[in-house]
mmCIF file of C-alpha atoms in Angstrom:
data_model
loop_
_atom_site.group_PDB
_atom_site.id
_atom_site.type_symbol
_atom_site.label_atom_id
_atom_site.label_comp_id
_atom_site.label_asym_id
_atom_site.label_seq_id
_atom_site.Cartn_x
_atom_site.Cartn_y
_atom_site.Cartn_z
ATOM 1 C CA MET A 241 -0.029 -0.078 -0.064
ATOM 2 C CA TYR A 242 1.281 3.325 -0.807
ATOM 3 C CA ILE A 243 0.542 6.756 0.558
ATOM 4 C CA PHE A 244 -0.231 9.594 -1.706
ATOM 5 C CA ARG A 245 1.600 12.674 -1.323
ATOM 6 C CA VAL A 246 -0.682 15.428 0.240
ATOM 7 C CA LEU A 247 0.136 18.790 -1.167
ATOM 8 C CA ALA A 248 -0.687 22.304 0.024
ATOM 9 C CA LEU A 249 -4.044 23.723 -1.000
ATOM 10 C CA PHE A 250 -4.138 27.343 -2.212
ATOM 11 C CA VAL A 251 -6.953 29.875 -1.877
ATOM 12 C CA ALA A 252 -6.682 33.026 -4.238
ATOM 13 C CA VAL A 253 -5.829 35.848 -1.835
ATOM 14 C CA SER A 254 -7.587 38.369 -4.064
ATOM 15 C CA ALA A 255 -10.940 36.473 -3.710
ATOM 16 C CA PRO A 256 -13.470 37.862 -1.554
ATOM 17 C CA LEU A 257 -13.149 36.754 2.270
ATOM 18 C CA GLY A 258 -16.457 34.681 2.094
ATOM 19 C CA VAL A 259 -15.517 33.000 -1.224
ATOM 20 C CA ALA A 260 -11.970 32.190 0.016
ATOM 21 C CA ARG A 261 -13.531 30.538 3.163
ATOM 22 C CA ALA A 262 -15.819 28.331 1.146
ATOM 23 C CA ALA A 263 -13.127 27.374 -1.192
ATOM 24 C CA GLN A 264 -10.922 26.374 1.647
ATOM 25 C CA ASP A 265 -13.540 24.388 3.310
ATOM 26 C CA ASP A 266 -14.326 22.473 0.181
ATOM 27 C CA ARG A 267 -10.739 21.493 -0.138
ATOM 28 C CA GLY A 268 -10.148 20.758 3.498
ATOM 29 C CA ASP A 269 -11.054 17.171 3.173
ATOM 30 C CA LYS A 270 -9.252 16.493 -0.296
ATOM 31 C CA GLN A 271 -5.609 16.025 -1.460
ATOM 32 C CA GLN A 272 -4.036 16.914 -4.710
ATOM 33 C CA VAL A 273 -3.190 14.155 -7.081
ATOM 34 C CA ALA A 274 -0.973 14.154 -10.117
ATOM 35 C CA ILE A 275 -0.687 10.954 -12.278
ATOM 36 C CA ARG A 276 2.186 10.938 -14.674
ATOM 37 C CA PHE A 277 2.346 9.318 -18.102
ATOM 38 C CA SER A 278 4.918 8.650 -20.600
ATOM 39 C CA LEU A 279 5.417 7.100 -24.078
ATOM 40 C CA ALA A 280 7.902 4.316 -24.736
ATOM 41 C CA ALA A 281 8.739 1.360 -26.963
ATOM 42 C CA GLY A 282 9.738 -1.481 -24.830
ATOM 43 C CA GLY A 283 12.481 0.103 -22.490
ATOM 44 C CA ASN A 284 13.092 2.938 -24.719
ATOM 45 C CA PRO A 285 11.527 6.254 -24.389
ATOM 46 C CA VAL A 286 9.727 7.455 -27.536
ATOM 47 C CA ARG A 287 10.273 11.140 -28.790
ATOM 48 C CA CYS A 288 9.581 13.035 -32.081
ATOM 49 C CA GLY A 289 12.511 13.062 -34.395
ATOM 50 C CA GLN A 290 14.087 9.919 -33.083
ATOM 51 C CA ASP A 291 14.027 6.481 -34.474
ATOM 52 C CA ILE A 292 11.841 3.936 -32.871
ATOM 53 C CA PRO A 293 13.722 0.521 -33.453
ATOM 54 C CA GLY A 294 12.033 -3.024 -33.679
ATOM 55 C CA LEU A 295 8.309 -2.325 -33.973
ATOM 56 C CA GLY A 296 5.927 -4.905 -35.060
ATOM 57 C CA THR A 297 6.482 -8.307 -36.592
ATOM 58 C CA GLY A 298 9.010 -7.092 -39.110
ATOM 59 C CA GLY A 299 10.991 -5.256 -36.512
ATOM 60 C CA ARG A 300 10.998 -2.038 -38.429
ATOM 61 C CA SER A 301 12.268 1.249 -37.301
ATOM 62 C CA ALA A 302 9.951 4.057 -37.393
ATOM 63 C CA GLN A 303 9.490 7.568 -36.460
ATOM 64 C CA LEU A 304 6.591 9.059 -34.527
ATOM 65 C CA ARG A 305 4.076 11.119 -36.265
ATOM 66 C CA ASP A 306 1.366 11.586 -33.786
ATOM 67 C CA ALA A 307 0.602 10.215 -30.124
ATOM 68 C CA ARG A 308 -2.379 11.550 -28.484
ATOM 69 C CA LEU A 309 -5.246 10.157 -26.407
ATOM 70 C CA TYR A 310 -8.276 11.077 -24.123
ATOM 71 C CA ILE A 311 -8.599 9.527 -20.910
ATOM 72 C CA SER A 312 -11.637 9.759 -18.481
ATOM 73 C CA ALA A 313 -12.910 8.309 -15.335
ATOM 74 C CA ALA A 314 -9.656 8.607 -13.543
ATOM 75 C CA ALA A 315 -9.870 7.039 -10.001
ATOM 76 C CA LEU A 316 -7.661 6.103 -7.219
ATOM 77 C CA ILE A 317 -8.053 2.567 -5.544
ATOM 78 C CA ASP A 318 -8.289 2.324 -1.830
ATOM 79 C CA ALA A 319 -7.406 -0.609 0.433
ATOM 80 C CA ALA A 320 -10.818 -2.176 0.084
ATOM 81 C CA GLY A 321 -10.478 -2.021 -3.782
ATOM 82 C CA ARG A 322 -12.912 0.700 -4.300
ATOM 83 C CA GLU A 323 -12.302 3.090 -7.089
ATOM 84 C CA VAL A 324 -12.515 6.870 -5.695
ATOM 85 C CA PRO A 325 -12.904 9.262 -8.593
ATOM 86 C CA ILE A 326 -10.290 12.084 -9.126
ATOM 87 C CA GLU A 327 -11.898 15.337 -9.814
ATOM 88 C CA LEU A 328 -9.701 16.822 -12.636
ATOM 89 C CA ASP A 329 -8.754 20.427 -12.521
ATOM 90 C CA GLN A 330 -10.208 22.486 -15.315
ATOM 91 C CA ASN A 331 -7.507 23.797 -17.767
ATOM 92 C CA ASP A 332 -6.908 23.761 -21.506
ATOM 93 C CA TRP A 333 -6.172 19.957 -21.379
ATOM 94 C CA GLN A 334 -8.794 18.959 -18.865
ATOM 95 C CA TYR A 335 -12.562 19.564 -18.967
ATOM 96 C CA ALA A 336 -15.563 17.650 -17.138
ATOM 97 C CA ASN A 337 -13.182 15.115 -15.925
ATOM 98 C CA VAL A 338 -11.798 14.251 -19.365
ATOM 99 C CA ALA A 339 -8.079 14.786 -20.208
ATOM 100 C CA LEU A 340 -6.084 15.029 -23.390
ATOM 101 C CA LEU A 341 -2.652 13.472 -23.142
ATOM 102 C CA ASP A 342 -0.335 14.757 -25.944
ATOM 103 C CA PHE A 343 3.221 13.271 -26.540
ATOM 104 C CA GLU A 344 4.069 14.957 -29.790
ATOM 105 C CA ASP A 345 5.777 18.319 -29.951
ATOM 106 C CA LYS A 346 5.697 19.117 -33.685
ATOM 107 C CA THR A 347 9.389 18.517 -34.168
ATOM 108 C CA GLY A 348 10.929 15.874 -36.558
ATOM 109 C CA LYS A 349 8.057 14.043 -38.491
ATOM 110 C CA CYS A 350 5.477 14.850 -35.836
ATOM 111 C CA VAL A 351 2.266 16.988 -36.481
ATOM 112 C CA GLY A 352 0.071 18.743 -34.122
ATOM 113 C CA ASN A 353 1.372 21.555 -31.939
ATOM 114 C CA ALA A 354 4.504 22.159 -29.838
ATOM 115 C CA ASP A 355 2.795 21.695 -26.436
ATOM 116 C CA ILE A 356 2.902 18.328 -24.797
ATOM 117 C CA TYR A 357 0.730 17.167 -21.732
ATOM 118 C CA ASP A 358 1.747 14.070 -19.803
ATOM 119 C CA THR A 359 0.468 14.565 -16.268
ATOM 120 C CA ILE A 360 -3.272 14.636 -15.281
ATOM 121 C CA LYS A 361 -3.961 16.649 -12.026
ATOM 122 C CA GLY A 362 -6.880 16.988 -9.795
ATOM 123 C CA LEU A 363 -8.368 16.375 -6.376
ATOM 124 C CA ALA A 364 -9.400 13.271 -4.398
ATOM 125 C CA PRO A 365 -10.670 12.644 -0.814
ATOM 126 C CA LYS A 366 -7.918 12.457 1.692
ATOM 127 C CA GLY A 367 -6.902 8.948 2.211
ATOM 128 C CA ARG A 368 -4.607 5.961 1.587
ATOM 129 C CA TYR A 369 -4.699 4.577 -1.790
ATOM 130 C CA ARG A 370 -2.864 1.651 -3.488
ATOM 131 C CA GLY A 371 -3.818 1.738 -7.201
ATOM 132 C CA VAL A 372 -5.266 3.677 -10.069
ATOM 133 C CA SER A 373 -7.598 3.313 -12.828
ATOM 134 C CA PHE A 374 -8.722 5.239 -15.948
ATOM 135 C CA VAL A 375 -10.492 4.788 -19.245
ATOM 136 C CA VAL A 376 -9.051 5.538 -22.559
ATOM 137 C CA GLY A 377 -11.955 7.370 -24.306
ATOM 138 C CA VAL A 378 -14.509 10.167 -23.927
ATOM 139 C CA PRO A 379 -17.948 9.504 -22.350
ATOM 140 C CA SER A 380 -21.061 10.409 -24.482
ATOM 141 C CA VAL A 381 -22.506 12.375 -21.712
ATOM 142 C CA VAL A 382 -21.937 13.540 -18.241
ATOM 143 C CA ARG A 383 -23.999 15.471 -15.619
ATOM 144 C CA ASP A 384 -22.765 18.789 -14.166
ATOM 145 C CA LYS A 385 -23.393 19.778 -10.525
ATOM 146 C CA GLU A 386 -26.892 21.175 -11.396
ATOM 147 C CA GLY A 387 -27.752 17.815 -13.022
ATOM 148 C CA LYS A 388 -27.525 19.319 -16.683
ATOM 149 C CA ASP A 389 -26.417 17.053 -19.370
ATOM 150 C CA ILE A 390 -23.089 17.860 -20.910
ATOM 151 C CA PHE A 391 -22.349 16.134 -24.229
ATOM 152 C CA LEU A 392 -18.735 15.374 -24.602
ATOM 153 C CA ASN A 393 -17.976 12.558 -27.293
ATOM 154 C CA HIS A 394 -20.328 13.536 -30.051
ATOM 155 C CA SER A 395 -20.215 17.353 -30.361
ATOM 156 C CA ASN A 396 -19.035 20.195 -32.816
ATOM 157 C CA PHE A 397 -15.536 20.480 -32.141
ATOM 158 C CA ALA A 398 -15.464 24.099 -33.502
ATOM 159 C CA THR A 399 -17.732 25.201 -30.507
ATOM 160 C CA ALA A 400 -16.438 22.521 -27.865
ATOM 161 C CA PRO A 401 -14.360 23.596 -24.941
ATOM 162 C CA ALA A 402 -10.826 22.568 -24.876
ATOM 163 C CA PRO A 403 -9.462 19.952 -24.936
ATOM 164 C CA LEU A 404 -12.477 18.671 -27.176
ATOM 165 C CA ASP A 405 -12.081 21.446 -29.650
ATOM 166 C CA ILE A 406 -9.163 19.915 -31.414
ATOM 167 C CA GLN A 407 -10.040 19.141 -35.096
ATOM 168 C CA ALA A 408 -7.245 16.528 -35.403
ATOM 169 C CA MET A 409 -8.843 14.415 -32.796
ATOM 170 C CA ALA A 410 -12.320 14.629 -34.181
ATOM 171 C CA TRP A 411 -13.840 12.163 -36.465
ATOM 172 C CA ASN A 412 -15.932 13.894 -39.115
ATOM 173 C CA TRP A 413 -17.363 10.583 -40.514
ATOM 174 C CA GLN A 414 -18.337 9.331 -37.072
ATOM 175 C CA ALA A 415 -19.180 12.810 -35.517
ATOM 176 C CA GLY A 416 -17.132 11.801 -32.426
ATOM 177 C CA ARG A 417 -13.595 11.847 -30.992
ATOM 178 C CA LYS A 418 -10.689 9.801 -31.771
ATOM 179 C CA PHE A 419 -9.941 8.240 -28.274
ATOM 180 C CA ILE A 420 -6.460 7.388 -29.046
ATOM 181 C CA LYS A 421 -4.378 8.381 -32.162
ATOM 182 C CA VAL A 422 -1.093 6.932 -32.801
ATOM 183 C CA GLU A 423 0.542 7.347 -36.043
ATOM 184 C CA VAL A 424 4.198 6.186 -37.159
ATOM 185 C CA ASP A 425 6.240 6.396 -40.323
ATOM 186 C CA PRO A 426 7.835 3.068 -40.676
ATOM 187 C CA GLU A 427 11.213 2.804 -42.522
ATOM 188 C CA GLY A 428 10.359 1.919 -46.168
ATOM 189 C CA GLY A 429 6.801 2.900 -45.636
ATOM 190 C CA VAL A 430 3.487 0.843 -45.818
ATOM 191 C CA THR A 431 2.762 -1.121 -48.882
ATOM 192 C CA ARG A 432 -0.908 -1.600 -49.580
ATOM 193 C CA PRO A 433 -2.974 -3.735 -52.055
ATOM 194 C CA PRO A 434 -3.134 -2.821 -55.804
ATOM 195 C CA ILE A 435 -4.734 0.518 -56.596
ATOM 196 C CA THR A 436 -8.331 0.362 -57.571
ATOM 197 C CA PRO A 437 -9.234 1.547 -61.154
ATOM 198 C CA LYS A 438 -11.152 4.639 -59.582
ATOM 199 C CA LEU A 439 -7.833 5.978 -58.169
ATOM 200 C CA ALA A 440 -5.421 7.795 -60.173
ATOM 201 C CA PRO A 441 -1.629 7.123 -59.475
ATOM 202 C CA GLY A 442 -0.571 9.461 -56.677
ATOM 203 C CA SER A 443 -3.736 9.516 -54.700
ATOM 204 C CA ALA A 444 -3.332 10.577 -51.170
ATOM 205 C CA ASP A 445 -3.898 8.070 -48.356
ATOM 206 C CA GLY A 446 -7.389 9.176 -47.602
ATOM 207 C CA ALA A 447 -8.515 8.869 -51.197
ATOM 208 C CA THR A 448 -7.052 5.258 -51.309
ATOM 209 C CA ALA A 449 -9.091 4.232 -48.267
ATOM 210 C CA SER A 450 -12.377 5.975 -49.564
ATOM 211 C CA ALA A 451 -12.008 4.110 -52.923
ATOM 212 C CA ILE A 452 -11.916 0.701 -51.374
ATOM 213 C CA GLY A 453 -14.981 1.268 -49.180
ATOM 214 C CA ALA A 454 -13.187 2.542 -45.858
ATOM 215 C CA PRO A 455 -14.422 5.934 -44.364
ATOM 216 C CA ALA A 456 -13.066 9.106 -45.877
ATOM 217 C CA MET A 457 -10.389 10.553 -43.763
ATOM 218 C CA ALA A 458 -11.015 14.287 -44.579
ATOM 219 C CA ASP A 459 -9.616 14.952 -41.013
ATOM 220 C CA ALA A 460 -6.409 13.192 -41.670
ATOM 221 C CA ALA A 461 -3.367 15.346 -41.509
ATOM 222 C CA LYS A 462 -2.006 15.771 -45.186
ATOM 223 C CA PRO A 463 -0.139 12.586 -45.992
ATOM 224 C CA ALA A 464 2.503 12.346 -48.642
ATOM 225 C CA PRO A 465 1.247 11.332 -51.920
ATOM 226 C CA ALA A 466 1.083 7.488 -52.409
ATOM 227 C CA LYS A 467 3.674 5.784 -54.530
ATOM 228 C CA VAL A 468 2.338 3.206 -57.104
ATOM 229 C CA ASN A 469 4.762 0.413 -57.529
ATOM 230 C CA ALA A 470 5.501 -1.738 -60.573
ATOM 231 C CA ASP A 471 3.233 -4.522 -59.344
ATOM 232 C CA GLY A 472 0.380 -2.101 -58.753
ATOM 233 C CA THR A 473 0.701 -2.144 -55.066
ATOM 234 C CA VAL A 474 0.815 1.346 -53.455
ATOM 235 C CA THR A 475 3.372 2.516 -50.807
ATOM 236 C CA VAL A 476 2.268 5.181 -48.399
ATOM 237 C CA SER A 477 4.454 6.832 -45.550
ATOM 238 C CA THR A 478 2.203 6.448 -42.507
ATOM 239 C CA TRP A 479 0.482 3.723 -40.331
ATOM 240 C CA MET A 480 -2.263 5.015 -38.446
ATOM 241 C CA LEU A 481 -4.263 3.866 -35.382
ATOM 242 C CA HIS A 482 -7.486 5.774 -34.868
ATOM 243 C CA LEU A 483 -9.772 4.473 -32.167
ATOM 244 C CA GLY A 484 -13.092 5.728 -31.351
ATOM 245 C CA SER A 485 -16.820 4.831 -31.262
ATOM 246 C CA THR A 486 -18.242 3.387 -34.406
ATOM 247 C CA GLY A 487 -21.600 2.602 -35.853
ATOM 248 C CA CYS A 488 -23.067 5.762 -34.264
ATOM 249 C CA ARG A 489 -26.637 7.099 -35.105
ATOM 250 C CA GLY A 490 -27.560 10.544 -35.629
ATOM 251 C CA ASP A 491 -26.036 13.891 -36.440
ATOM 252 C CA ALA A 492 -23.673 15.144 -33.645
ATOM 253 C CA VAL A 493 -23.774 18.690 -34.854
ATOM 254 C CA LYS A 494 -27.633 18.618 -34.463
ATOM 255 C CA GLY A 495 -27.412 16.800 -31.142
ATOM 256 C CA GLU A 496 -29.048 13.808 -32.612
ATOM 257 C CA ILE A 497 -26.436 11.204 -31.474
ATOM 258 C CA THR A 498 -28.361 8.500 -29.711
ATOM 259 C CA SER A 499 -26.230 5.462 -29.540
ATOM 260 C CA CYS A 500 -23.133 3.720 -31.078
ATOM 261 C CA ALA A 501 -22.871 0.041 -31.899
ATOM 262 C CA SER A 502 -19.350 -0.084 -30.694
ATOM 263 C CA ALA A 503 -18.161 2.008 -27.833
ATOM 264 C CA ASN A 504 -14.564 1.073 -27.997
ATOM 265 C CA ARG A 505 -13.432 2.474 -24.705
ATOM 266 C CA ILE A 506 -10.565 0.762 -22.977
ATOM 267 C CA PRO A 507 -10.683 0.423 -19.111
ATOM 268 C CA VAL A 508 -7.391 0.385 -17.561
ATOM 269 C CA LYS A 509 -6.548 -0.595 -13.931
ATOM 270 C CA PHE A 510 -3.375 -0.976 -11.764
ATOM 271 C CA ALA A 511 -3.976 -2.528 -8.381
ATOM 272 C CA SER A 512 -0.515 -1.231 -7.227
ATOM 273 C CA PHE A 513 0.550 2.144 -8.178
ATOM 274 C CA ASP A 514 2.316 5.097 -6.246
ATOM 275 C CA PRO A 515 2.021 8.372 -8.088
ATOM 276 C CA ALA A 516 4.690 9.787 -6.105
ATOM 277 C CA ARG A 517 7.269 7.401 -7.450
ATOM 278 C CA GLN A 518 5.654 5.813 -10.510
ATOM 279 C CA ARG A 519 4.181 6.606 -13.883
ATOM 280 C CA VAL A 520 1.875 5.067 -16.387
ATOM 281 C CA VAL A 521 3.615 4.188 -19.662
ATOM 282 C CA LEU A 522 1.996 3.738 -23.036
ATOM 283 C CA ASP A 523 4.286 1.071 -24.796
ATOM 284 C CA LEU A 524 4.248 1.138 -28.635
ATOM 285 C CA ALA A 525 5.952 -2.172 -28.697
ATOM 286 C CA ALA A 526 3.080 -3.803 -26.976
ATOM 287 C CA LEU A 527 0.628 -1.620 -29.042
ATOM 288 C CA PHE A 528 2.068 -2.788 -32.501
ATOM 289 C CA SER A 529 2.732 -6.439 -31.455
ATOM 290 C CA GLY A 530 1.761 -8.767 -33.980
ATOM 291 C CA ILE A 531 1.351 -6.155 -36.680
ATOM 292 C CA ASP A 532 3.583 -5.818 -39.683
ATOM 293 C CA LEU A 533 3.712 -1.918 -40.027
ATOM 294 C CA GLY A 534 5.380 -2.384 -43.678
ATOM 295 C CA GLN A 535 2.435 -4.324 -44.993
ATOM 296 C CA ASP A 536 -1.191 -3.250 -44.977
ATOM 297 C CA LYS A 537 -3.793 -5.911 -46.220
ATOM 298 C CA GLY A 538 -6.541 -3.487 -47.149
ATOM 299 C CA PHE A 539 -9.171 -0.951 -46.108
ATOM 300 C CA SER A 540 -7.530 2.027 -44.038
ATOM 301 C CA THR A 541 -3.825 2.094 -43.888
ATOM 302 C CA GLY A 542 -3.554 0.887 -40.252
ATOM 303 C CA CYS A 543 -6.550 0.518 -38.117
ATOM 304 C CA MET A 544 -9.345 3.045 -37.782
ATOM 305 C CA SER A 545 -11.706 0.796 -35.848
ATOM 306 C CA GLY A 546 -13.344 -0.775 -39.006
ATOM 307 C CA PRO A 547 -14.651 -4.254 -38.191
ATOM 308 C CA ALA A 548 -13.655 -5.506 -41.678
ATOM 309 C CA ASP A 549 -10.106 -4.068 -41.480
ATOM 310 C CA PRO A 550 -7.413 -6.802 -41.437
ATOM 311 C CA GLU A 551 -5.111 -4.727 -39.148
ATOM 312 C CA CYS A 552 -7.890 -4.172 -36.628
ATOM 313 C CA GLY A 553 -8.002 -7.913 -35.641
ATOM 314 C CA PRO A 554 -4.531 -7.978 -33.813
ATOM 315 C CA MET A 555 -4.859 -4.279 -32.921
ATOM 316 C CA PHE A 556 -7.905 -4.823 -30.847
ATOM 317 C CA GLU A 557 -6.539 -7.851 -29.237
ATOM 318 C CA ASN A 558 -3.782 -5.571 -28.193
ATOM 319 C CA LEU A 559 -6.349 -3.054 -26.914
ATOM 320 C CA ALA A 560 -8.288 -5.988 -25.120
ATOM 321 C CA LEU A 561 -11.435 -4.892 -27.041
ATOM 322 C CA ARG A 562 -13.915 -6.910 -29.179
ATOM 323 C CA LEU A 563 -13.844 -5.951 -32.632
ATOM 324 C CA LYS A 564 -16.956 -7.961 -33.558
ATOM 325 C CA GLU A 565 -19.821 -9.542 -31.798
ATOM 326 C CA THR A 566 -19.015 -12.962 -30.237
ATOM 327 C CA ALA A 567 -22.378 -14.108 -31.266
ATOM 328 C CA LEU A 568 -25.258 -12.870 -33.206
ATOM 329 C CA ASP A 569 -27.146 -10.271 -31.097
ATOM 330 C CA ALA A 570 -24.652 -10.427 -28.650
ATOM 331 C CA ASN A 571 -24.100 -6.859 -28.582
ATOM 332 C CA ASP A 572 -20.675 -6.919 -27.272
ATOM 333 C CA ALA A 573 -18.724 -5.554 -30.196
ATOM 334 C CA GLY A 574 -16.398 -2.702 -29.037
ATOM 335 C CA LYS A 575 -16.635 -3.834 -25.301
ATOM 336 C CA PRO A 576 -13.673 -5.045 -23.243
ATOM 337 C CA SER A 577 -12.753 -8.580 -24.063
ATOM 338 C CA GLY A 578 -11.988 -9.649 -20.655
ATOM 339 C CA ALA A 579 -8.110 -9.682 -21.185
ATOM 340 C CA VAL A 580 -5.794 -7.038 -19.798
ATOM 341 C CA THR A 581 -4.598 -4.747 -22.170
ATOM 342 C CA LYS A 582 -0.756 -4.890 -22.459
ATOM 343 C CA ILE A 583 -0.341 -1.440 -24.109
ATOM 344 C CA PHE A 584 0.006 0.245 -20.522
ATOM 345 C CA ARG A 585 2.418 -0.624 -17.887
ATOM 346 C CA VAL A 586 3.826 0.944 -14.636
ATOM 347 C CA GLU A 587 7.268 1.851 -14.146
ATOM 348 C CA ALA A 588 9.458 4.016 -11.833
ATOM 349 C CA ALA A 589 9.330 7.813 -12.699
ATOM 350 C CA LYS A 590 12.643 9.071 -13.726
#
């Protein structure tokens, strides 16, 4: 069992006296919590502009292009095994107990922005805790203190509060958020099946996917033009994982989303975790285990949560999610498989 560090609580001295006392009272029985995250491939840290050796079945080197994910429902685990919610602070990276972790800094081949965010911060009831849990994903709706519904996953990013206002993390064809977005450029590129007659040589990645039945990727960062090889196959530069809820009904912009066939949210729990000495690691070696980053068998280049996408089979196993229903009308597609996802681990913070 570990004891979380209790930090001093602050009250704005410029606030009126009555307000200051209220804030102090509200926080008097709470402790500040910070959970650190990092990105690695096996035992090696992953940073933009540096080679990542030995990824996937081909053991390819790659460079990071993007690595961002939303997490929600962060909680501490007490001695009785109960999950005690962390009330996340409100800032540009955290809203309504949803946080965006951002490991790319727009250097090297990385896209996005220069800022990174790798630590979630908030308050929890004072106590002795021994573990941590969270969910990779954005909930559809939560309620504020007044009981009013706040729609989070399916909303117009252009009018949404930060960090839900990032176009690169919005899925225009699913009207929701990309829960996790990891993109890498493997050495030698990604070779795909022969181009369809509808496509002209040099078509971009998004056009390739659209022409073979995969969702259009108008929101994808501008990929390099595809290279058409002598045998008709196509080589593109980037392997992409975009995970989010799929099979959703309704128009999110009009507030009409009512349900999604596959939620695709990943629960993560560590029964033993000390935030003062440890951090949570997203391991790209485990994420791409069993996947050949140099060869794509069709649909989207990589896995964009499509049930028919060949690359989504091993990827969903790594994520510990069910890609398809286990039986007719089981309605368990997109739900946890029961296995423990291996893409996260705990290690000593450095």
